[in-house]
Structures are given as C-alpha cells and as structure tokens.
CSV table of C-alpha atoms and ligand atoms in Angstrom, one decimal:
chain,number,residue,atom,x,y,z
A,113,MET,CA,47.8,27.4,38.3
A,114,SER,CA,44.4,28.2,36.9
A,115,LEU,CA,44.6,29.9,33.6
A,116,ILE,CA,41.4,31.4,32.0
A,117,SER,CA,41.2,28.3,29.8
A,118,ASP,CA,41.4,25.9,32.9
A,119,GLN,CA,39.3,27.8,35.3
A,120,TYR,CA,35.9,26.1,35.0
A,121,HIS,CA,37.5,22.7,35.2
A,122,ILE,CA,39.7,23.5,38.2
A,123,ASN,CA,36.7,25.1,40.1
A,124,LYS,CA,34.7,22.0,39.5
A,125,LEU,CA,37.4,19.6,40.7
A,126,LYS,CA,38.1,21.6,43.7
A,127,GLU,CA,34.5,21.4,44.7
A,128,TYR,CA,34.7,17.6,44.9
A,129,GLY,CA,38.3,17.2,46.0
A,130,ILE,CA,39.4,15.5,42.8
A,131,ASN,CA,42.8,15.5,41.2
A,132,ILE,CA,43.3,14.3,37.7
A,133,LYS,CA,46.8,13.1,36.6
A,134,THR,CA,47.1,13.2,32.8
A,135,LYS,CA,50.0,11.5,31.1
A,136,TYR,CA,51.1,12.7,27.7
A,137,ILE,CA,53.4,11.2,25.1
A,138,VAL,CA,55.8,13.8,23.8
A,139,ASP,CA,58.7,12.7,21.6
A,140,ASN,CA,58.8,9.2,23.2
A,141,LYS,CA,58.8,10.6,26.7
A,142,ILE,CA,55.9,10.5,29.2
A,143,LEU,CA,55.1,13.8,30.7
A,144,GLU,CA,52.5,14.7,33.2
A,145,ARG,CA,50.1,17.4,34.2
A,146,ASN,CA,48.0,17.4,37.4
A,147,THR,CA,45.0,19.5,38.0
A,148,ASP,CA,46.1,20.2,41.5
A,149,ASN,CA,49.3,21.8,40.3
A,150,SER,CA,51.6,19.2,41.8
A,151,ILE,CA,53.2,18.4,38.5
A,152,ASN,CA,52.8,20.7,35.5
A,153,ASP,CA,55.2,19.7,32.7
A,154,ASP,CA,55.2,21.8,29.6
A,155,ILE,CA,53.6,19.9,26.8
A,156,VAL,CA,54.3,20.5,23.1
A,157,ASN,CA,52.1,18.6,20.7
A,158,GLY,CA,51.4,15.9,23.3
A,159,ILE,CA,49.1,13.0,22.9
A,160,ARG,CA,47.1,11.9,25.9
A,161,CYS,CA,47.7,8.3,26.9
A,162,LYS,CA,46.4,7.9,30.4
A,163,LYS,CA,44.2,9.7,33.0
A,164,GLU,CA,44.2,8.8,36.7
A,165,TYR,CA,41.4,10.2,38.9
A,166,TYR,CA,42.3,10.7,42.5
A,167,LEU,CA,39.6,11.3,45.1
A,168,LYS,CA,41.1,12.8,48.2
A,169,ASN,CA,44.5,11.3,47.2
A,170,THR,CA,43.2,7.8,46.5
A,171,LEU,CA,43.3,6.5,43.0
A,172,VAL,CA,39.7,5.6,42.1
A,173,HIS,CA,39.4,5.6,38.3
A,174,THR,CA,41.6,5.2,35.3
A,175,GLU,CA,41.0,5.9,31.6
A,176,LYS,CA,43.3,4.7,28.8
A,177,GLU,CA,41.4,5.2,25.6
A,178,PHE,CA,42.3,8.4,23.8
A,179,ASP,CA,42.4,9.6,20.2
A,180,SER,CA,46.0,9.7,19.2
A,181,ARG,CA,45.3,12.2,16.5
A,182,ILE,CA,44.2,14.9,18.9
A,183,GLU,CA,47.2,17.0,20.1
A,184,TYR,CA,47.6,19.2,23.1
A,185,THR,CA,50.0,22.0,23.9
A,186,PHE,CA,50.4,23.7,27.3
A,187,ILE,CA,53.4,25.8,27.9
A,188,SER,CA,53.0,27.5,31.2
A,189,GLN,CA,56.2,26.9,33.2
A,190,LYS,CA,58.1,29.9,31.7
A,191,LEU,CA,55.0,32.1,32.2
A,192,GLU,CA,54.3,31.0,35.8
A,193,ASN,CA,57.8,31.7,37.0
A,194,LYS,CA,58.2,35.1,35.4
A,195,GLU,CA,58.3,38.2,37.7
A,196,HIS,CA,55.4,40.5,37.5
A,197,THR,CA,54.8,43.9,39.0
A,198,CYS,CA,51.2,45.0,39.7
A,199,PRO,CA,50.7,48.2,37.8
A,200,ASN,CA,48.1,49.3,40.3
A,201,CYS,CA,49.8,48.9,43.7
A,202,GLY,CA,53.4,48.1,42.7
A,203,MET,CA,53.7,44.7,44.3
A,204,THR,CA,56.2,42.4,42.7
A,205,ALA,CA,56.0,38.6,42.7
A,206,LEU,CA,55.9,35.7,40.4
A,207,VAL,CA,53.0,35.4,37.9
A,208,LYS,CA,51.7,32.3,39.6
A,209,ASP,CA,51.2,34.3,42.8
A,210,PHE,CA,48.8,36.6,41.0
A,211,ILE,CA,46.6,33.9,39.6
A,212,ASP,CA,43.6,34.8,41.8
A,213,GLY,CA,44.2,38.5,41.2
A,214,CYS,CA,46.6,40.8,43.0
A,215,PRO,CA,46.8,39.8,46.7
A,216,TYR,CA,47.1,43.4,47.8
A,217,CYS,CA,44.9,45.6,45.7
A,218,ARG,CA,42.7,42.8,44.4
A,219,THR,CA,43.0,43.9,40.8
A,220,HIS,CA,41.5,41.1,38.6
A,221,TYR,CA,44.0,39.4,36.5
A,222,ASN,CA,43.3,37.4,33.4
A,223,ILE,CA,46.2,35.0,32.8
A,224,ASP,CA,46.5,32.9,29.7
A,225,TYR,CA,48.9,32.2,26.9
A,226,THR,CA,48.2,32.4,23.3
A,227,ASP,CA,50.2,29.3,22.2
A,228,LYS,CA,48.0,26.8,23.9
A,229,ASP,CA,46.3,24.0,22.1
A,230,LEU,CA,43.3,22.6,24.0
A,231,GLY,CA,43.1,19.7,21.6
A,232,SER,CA,42.9,20.0,17.9
A,233,LYS,CA,42.8,17.1,15.6
A,234,SER,CA,45.8,17.0,13.4
A,235,HIS,CA,45.0,14.3,11.0
A,236,TYR,CA,42.2,11.9,10.2
A,237,ASP,CA,41.2,8.4,11.0
A,238,ARG,CA,41.6,5.3,8.8
A,239,VAL,CA,41.8,2.9,11.7
A,240,LEU,CA,39.0,0.7,12.9
A,241,ARG,CA,38.3,1.1,16.5
A,242,SER,CA,35.1,-0.9,16.9
A,243,ASN,CA,35.3,-4.7,17.2
A,244,THR,CA,31.8,-5.4,16.1
A,245,TYR,CA,33.1,-7.0,12.9
A,246,ARG,CA,34.6,-9.8,15.0
A,247,ILE,CA,31.2,-10.5,16.5
A,248,ILE,CA,29.6,-10.4,13.0
A,249,THR,CA,32.3,-12.8,11.8
A,250,GLY,CA,31.5,-15.2,14.7
A,251,ILE,CA,27.8,-15.2,13.8
A,252,ILE,CA,28.3,-15.8,10.1
A,253,ASP,CA,30.9,-18.4,10.9
A,254,LEU,CA,28.5,-20.3,13.2
A,255,ILE,CA,25.6,-20.2,10.8
A,256,ILE,CA,27.6,-21.5,7.8
A,257,SER,CA,29.2,-24.2,10.0
A,258,ILE,CA,25.8,-25.4,11.1
A,259,ILE,CA,24.5,-25.4,7.5
A,260,LEU,CA,27.5,-27.4,6.4
A,261,CYS,CA,26.9,-30.0,9.1
A,262,TYR,CA,23.3,-30.2,8.3
A,263,PHE,CA,24.1,-31.2,4.7
A,264,PHE,CA,26.8,-33.6,5.8
A,265,ILE,CA,24.6,-35.5,8.3
A,266,LYS,CA,21.5,-35.4,6.0
A,267,THR,CA,23.5,-37.0,3.2
A,268,THR,CA,25.6,-39.5,5.2
A,269,SER,CA,23.1,-40.8,7.8
A,270,ARG,CA,20.3,-43.2,6.9
A,271,THR,CA,17.9,-41.8,9.5
A,272,PHE,CA,17.2,-38.2,10.4
A,273,ASN,CA,16.0,-38.0,14.0
A,274,ASN,CA,16.4,-35.8,17.1
A,275,ILE,CA,19.9,-37.1,17.8
A,276,ASP,CA,21.0,-36.0,14.4
A,277,ILE,CA,19.6,-32.5,15.0
A,278,VAL,CA,21.6,-32.3,18.2
A,279,LYS,CA,24.7,-33.6,16.3
A,280,ILE,CA,24.3,-30.8,13.7
A,281,PHE,CA,24.5,-28.2,16.4
A,282,ILE,CA,27.4,-29.8,18.3
A,283,TYR,CA,29.4,-30.5,15.1
A,284,GLY,CA,28.5,-27.1,13.7
A,285,PHE,CA,29.8,-25.5,16.9
A,286,ILE,CA,33.1,-27.4,16.7
A,287,LEU,CA,33.5,-26.7,13.0
A,288,SER,CA,32.9,-23.0,13.6
A,289,ILE,CA,35.8,-22.9,16.1
A,290,VAL,CA,38.0,-24.6,13.5
A,291,LEU,CA,36.9,-22.2,10.7
A,292,TYR,CA,36.9,-19.0,12.7
A,293,TYR,CA,40.3,-17.9,11.7
A,294,PHE,CA,39.5,-18.6,8.0
A,295,PHE,CA,36.3,-16.5,8.3
A,296,TYR,CA,38.2,-13.8,10.2
A,297,LEU,CA,40.5,-13.4,7.2
A,298,LEU,CA,37.7,-13.6,4.7
A,299,ASP,CA,35.7,-11.0,6.5
A,300,ALA,CA,38.7,-8.7,6.5
A,301,TYR,CA,38.0,-8.4,2.8
A,302,ILE,CA,34.3,-8.4,2.9
A,303,ILE,CA,33.5,-6.3,5.9
A,304,ILE,CA,36.5,-4.0,6.4
A,305,GLY,CA,36.5,-2.9,2.8
A,306,PRO,CA,33.2,-0.9,3.0
A,307,ILE,CA,34.2,0.6,6.4
A,308,LYS,CA,37.5,1.7,5.1
A,309,ARG,CA,35.8,3.3,2.1
A,310,TYR,CA,33.4,5.0,4.4
A,311,LYS,CA,36.2,6.4,6.6
A,312,ASP,CA,38.1,7.6,3.5
A,313,ARG,CA,35.0,9.5,2.5
A,314,GLN,CA,34.7,11.1,5.9
A,315,ASN,CA,38.4,12.0,5.9
A,316,HIS,CA,38.0,13.6,2.5
A,317,LYS,CA,35.0,15.5,3.7
A,318,GLN,CA,36.7,16.8,6.8
A,319,LYS,CA,39.8,17.9,4.9
A,320,LYS,CA,37.6,19.7,2.4
A,321,PHE,CA,35.7,21.4,5.2
A,322,TRP,CA,38.9,23.0,6.6
A,323,ASN,CA,40.2,23.9,3.1
A,324,ARG,CA,36.9,25.4,1.9
A,325,THR,CA,35.8,27.3,5.0
A,326,ASN,CA,39.3,28.8,5.7
A,327,ILE,CA,38.5,28.7,9.4
A,328,ASP,CA,41.6,28.9,11.6
A,329,LYS,CA,41.7,25.4,13.0
A,330,LYS,CA,43.6,26.1,16.2
A,331,THR,CA,41.4,29.0,17.2
A,332,PHE,CA,38.3,27.0,16.3
A,333,PHE,CA,39.3,24.0,18.4
A,334,ASN,CA,40.5,26.2,21.3
A,335,ASN,CA,37.2,28.1,21.3
A,336,LEU,CA,35.2,24.9,20.9
A,337,ASN,CA,36.9,23.3,23.9
A,338,TYR,CA,36.6,26.4,26.0
A,339,GLU,CA,32.9,26.6,25.3
A,340,VAL,CA,32.2,22.9,25.8
A,341,ARG,CA,34.1,22.9,29.1
A,342,LYS,CA,32.2,25.9,30.3
A,343,ASP,CA,28.9,24.1,29.4
A,344,TYR,CA,29.8,20.7,30.9
A,345,TYR,CA,31.4,22.0,34.1
A,346,THR,CA,28.8,24.6,34.9
A,347,ASN,CA,25.6,22.8,34.0
A,348,GLU,CA,26.1,19.1,34.8
A,349,ASN,CA,27.9,16.9,37.3
A,350,ILE,CA,30.6,16.2,34.7
A,351,ILE,CA,34.1,16.5,36.1
A,352,ASP,CA,36.1,15.7,33.0
A,353,TYR,CA,35.7,14.9,29.3
A,354,ASP,CA,37.7,13.7,26.3
A,355,VAL,CA,36.7,13.9,22.7
A,356,LEU,CA,37.4,10.4,21.3
A,357,ASP,CA,36.6,11.3,17.7
A,358,TYR,CA,35.3,14.2,15.7
A,359,ILE,CA,32.8,12.6,13.4
A,360,GLU,CA,31.5,15.4,11.3
A,361,PHE,CA,31.8,19.2,10.7
A,362,LYS,CA,29.0,21.0,8.9
A,363,ASP,CA,28.8,24.7,8.2
A,364,TYR,CA,25.9,26.9,7.2
A,365,LYS,CA,25.0,30.5,7.0
A,366,LYS,CA,22.0,32.1,8.6
A,367,ASP,CA,21.3,35.9,8.7
A,368,ASP,CA,24.8,36.3,7.3
A,369,LYS,CA,26.3,34.6,10.3
A,370,LEU,CA,28.5,31.6,10.0
A,371,TYR,CA,27.5,28.5,12.0
A,372,VAL,CA,29.4,25.2,12.4
A,373,GLU,CA,27.9,22.0,13.7
A,374,VAL,CA,30.3,19.6,15.2
A,375,THR,CA,29.4,16.0,15.8
A,376,ALA,CA,31.7,14.3,18.3
A,377,GLU,CA,32.1,11.1,20.2
A,378,VAL,CA,32.9,12.1,23.7
A,379,ARG,CA,33.7,10.3,26.9
A,380,VAL,CA,32.2,12.2,29.8
A,381,VAL,CA,33.3,11.4,33.4
A,382,SER,CA,30.9,12.3,36.0
A,383,PHE,CA,30.8,12.3,39.8
A,384,ASP,CA,27.7,10.7,41.2
A,385,ASN,CA,27.0,9.6,44.8
A,386,ASN,CA,30.7,9.7,45.6
A,387,LYS,CA,31.5,7.6,42.6
A,388,ILE,CA,33.3,8.3,39.4
A,389,LYS,CA,31.6,7.0,36.3
A,390,SER,CA,32.3,7.3,32.7
A,391,LYS,CA,30.3,6.8,29.6
A,392,ILE,CA,30.7,7.5,25.9
A,393,ILE,CA,28.1,9.7,24.3
A,394,LYS,CA,27.6,11.4,21.0
A,395,ASP,CA,27.1,15.2,21.2
A,396,ILE,CA,26.4,17.8,18.6
A,397,TYR,CA,27.8,21.2,19.3
A,398,THR,CA,26.5,24.2,17.3
A,399,LEU,CA,28.9,27.1,17.2
A,400,LYS,CA,28.3,30.6,15.9
A,401,ARG,CA,31.0,33.0,14.8
A,402,HIS,CA,30.1,36.4,16.1
A,403,GLU,CA,31.2,39.5,14.3
A,404,ASN,CA,31.7,41.7,17.4
A,405,SER,CA,35.3,42.3,18.5
A,406,THR,CA,36.6,39.8,21.0
A,407,LEU,CA,38.8,40.5,24.0
A,408,GLU,CA,42.4,40.3,22.8
A,409,LEU,CA,44.5,38.4,25.3
A,410,LYS,CA,48.2,38.6,25.2
A,411,ASP,CA,50.6,36.0,26.7
A,412,GLY,CA,50.7,36.2,30.4
A,413,VAL,CA,49.0,38.7,32.6
A,414,ASN,CA,46.1,40.7,31.2
A,415,ILE,CA,44.4,43.5,33.0
A,416,ILE,CA,41.1,44.2,31.3
A,417,LYS,CA,39.2,47.3,32.2
A,418,CYS,CA,35.5,47.8,32.0
A,419,HIS,CA,34.8,50.3,29.2
A,420,ASN,CA,32.0,51.8,31.3
A,421,CYS,CA,33.3,52.2,34.9
A,422,GLY,CA,37.0,51.4,34.5
A,423,ALA,CA,37.1,48.6,37.1
A,424,SER,CA,39.3,45.6,36.4
A,425,ILE,CA,37.2,42.7,35.2
A,426,ASP,CA,37.3,38.9,35.1
A,427,ALA,CA,37.2,38.0,31.5
A,428,THR,CA,35.4,34.7,32.2
A,429,LYS,CA,32.4,36.5,33.5
A,430,SER,CA,30.1,38.0,31.0
A,431,ARG,CA,29.4,41.1,33.0
A,432,CYS,CA,31.4,43.7,35.0
A,433,GLU,CA,30.9,42.9,38.7
A,434,TYR,CA,30.7,46.6,39.6
A,435,CYS,CA,28.4,48.2,37.0
A,436,ASN,CA,26.9,45.2,35.3
A,437,THR,CA,28.0,46.3,31.9
A,438,GLU,CA,28.3,43.5,29.4
A,439,VAL,CA,31.9,42.4,28.7
A,440,ASN,CA,33.1,41.6,25.1
A,441,TYR,CA,33.2,37.9,24.2
A,442,LEU,CA,36.4,36.1,25.0
A,443,GLN,CA,35.9,33.6,22.2
A,444,GLN,CA,35.3,34.2,18.5
A,445,TRP,CA,33.2,31.0,18.3
A,446,ILE,CA,30.3,30.8,20.8
A,447,LEU,CA,28.5,27.6,21.7
A,448,ILE,CA,24.8,28.2,21.1
A,449,ASN,CA,23.4,24.7,21.3
A,450,LYS,CA,24.4,21.2,22.5
A,451,ASN,CA,22.5,18.1,22.1
B,545,LIG,ZN1,48.1,45.2,43.1
B,546,LIG,ZN1,32.0,48.3,35.0
C-alpha cells in the first residue's frame, strides 16, 4: 500500500523489481514490513535490525547495521482495511483498493496517517561504534614492544650486528602479541576517555538544540525523511537509505526564516549495473521552515481540491495536473540543499 510518505520509494523499487524486507524489534518480538506489501505488520516504536533486498524474488543483499536509537512507527493495518465510500461516485470498497485513486471516477486520493514516525532519534549516543582505537592500540603496542626489545638486546649482547636488528623485530613482534591485552586495557583509559567526553558534548548540544528551538521533533524528522527520500529517489539511482547517526543540528535565521542544517551519517544503497551496492556517506541537509500554510492531512483518505479549478489533486505533485496552479506545500520543512 503506497501511502504519500512511501510513494517515491515504492515507485523507485517497482521500476527495478526490488522488494525490501525490513525486520523491526518491537517489545522483544521481530516484526516485518515488505515494500511489495506481502507482509505489513504494524510497528509501534520499532527499531530496525535487518534489511533483506530481493531482486526478482532472489535475496541479493543484506544490511544489519542500524542505529538502535532511531525509532519507527507505521500503523496502517487498521486504516487499510477500513471501508470507504467515494464521495464523488459512491463506490464502496476498502481503503487499500483506493490507493491509486478511485478505480471508477479516478478521483485522486491522498492516503496517509498522522501517527507515523519515519525515524526520529529518541535518545543520544554514548557508545563507540568505530574500532579505530583497536588499530591505534595495536600500533602503539608494537612500537613500544620493539623499543623495549632494542634496549634489552643492546644492553645484554656483546655485539650489535644485523642479526640483532632482526632479533629486535622478531622479539618485538612476539612481545607485542603478549602485551596486546595489557595495552588494550590501558588504551581504554587513554583513548576512550576523550572520545567519551566528545560524545557527551555532542549529546548535550543536541539536547540543547531541541530544547532551545522548540521545534516539534516528530514533525521535523518526518518532514526531513520525506524530503530526503524525495531527493534521493528522484534524482539518483539510490533505492534505499538509512540514517546511521545524526551528527549535528545547527539552526540559523536568514530574512526572518528559520533554517536547520542537519549533518548525518547515512548508508545509501544503490542499484548499479544490476547490482546492489551500499556505502556510508556524510550528508548535510539544509531545511527551511516556510511560513505558508501547509496541506493538512487527516488520518486516512484525503481528497484535496485545487483552489483554482476544483479538480482533485495528488498532494505529492507540486502543481495541479489540470490547470497547473501551484499546490500548497505538504511539508512544513522543505529541503533546500543537500551536499
Ligand atoms: Zn469515485
Ligand atoms: Zn487546478
């Protein structure tokens, strides 16, 4: 069932014949949603744990790394199976049969629900994800081990020739293996401390951002995700994405308009030469809050009429298909730049 919020994604996947099965953890249960509608569990505050990409019914790609602090809510079952009567022609059917508009009179329907959560971040990070400190530990360990062996051999052997130099490296290497665990613990104090303090500062900044700006978090994240989807799925060969972490939020005012710059670490999955590939990128999204009124969508079916010609319109299009009049924005926050 393609809701307004899913439409760009669903269109893109249909184009390539791809189905994505996403597993969510909800209250210790694993629930699933498929983009081809085969399974569509209702999710309340779910955390993504696995995505499987099927190309023409064959599993071709799997992703397992997600941010467990980003929550999703999709409650569409109740809505899909509700009865609905088209006010234009009187046809009665289930809401899901009206997804692509009324099959009889072709009235445009805009179906969505207000309680969705396309992925807002509920709390902040204090956990280390990167394992670079292990590599750094290894290098420091090796260097110190070699230095120790150098002094040992220099002071204990009568000669100092090529063989001794080789010995230094061999003994140093063996010593480094023995000492690794010790260094590992030592580095936990030396290296992790500053990273932890850095993360605490970032957390503090993000908490302050939401308190100070008074921006409605759920609306903001829903709008952000809608706009980012629209951009990725219409302009590039990206078939899916997941925000792995929100790194920074910055706000500023220009010409009395409020702007928010979001820096995020994102995994984008693209479809290239019949192959699914994924990579992690850092993107900066600039959003602007516009002051014009937005289209108010209520839960379920929305019939929106063009204020100029009265035709029913598709809210995801920016203009009326009949008279070309501009349609009000669907989102309060509009993506104006991405880099
Ligand atoms: Zn109808
Ligand atoms: Zn019109």
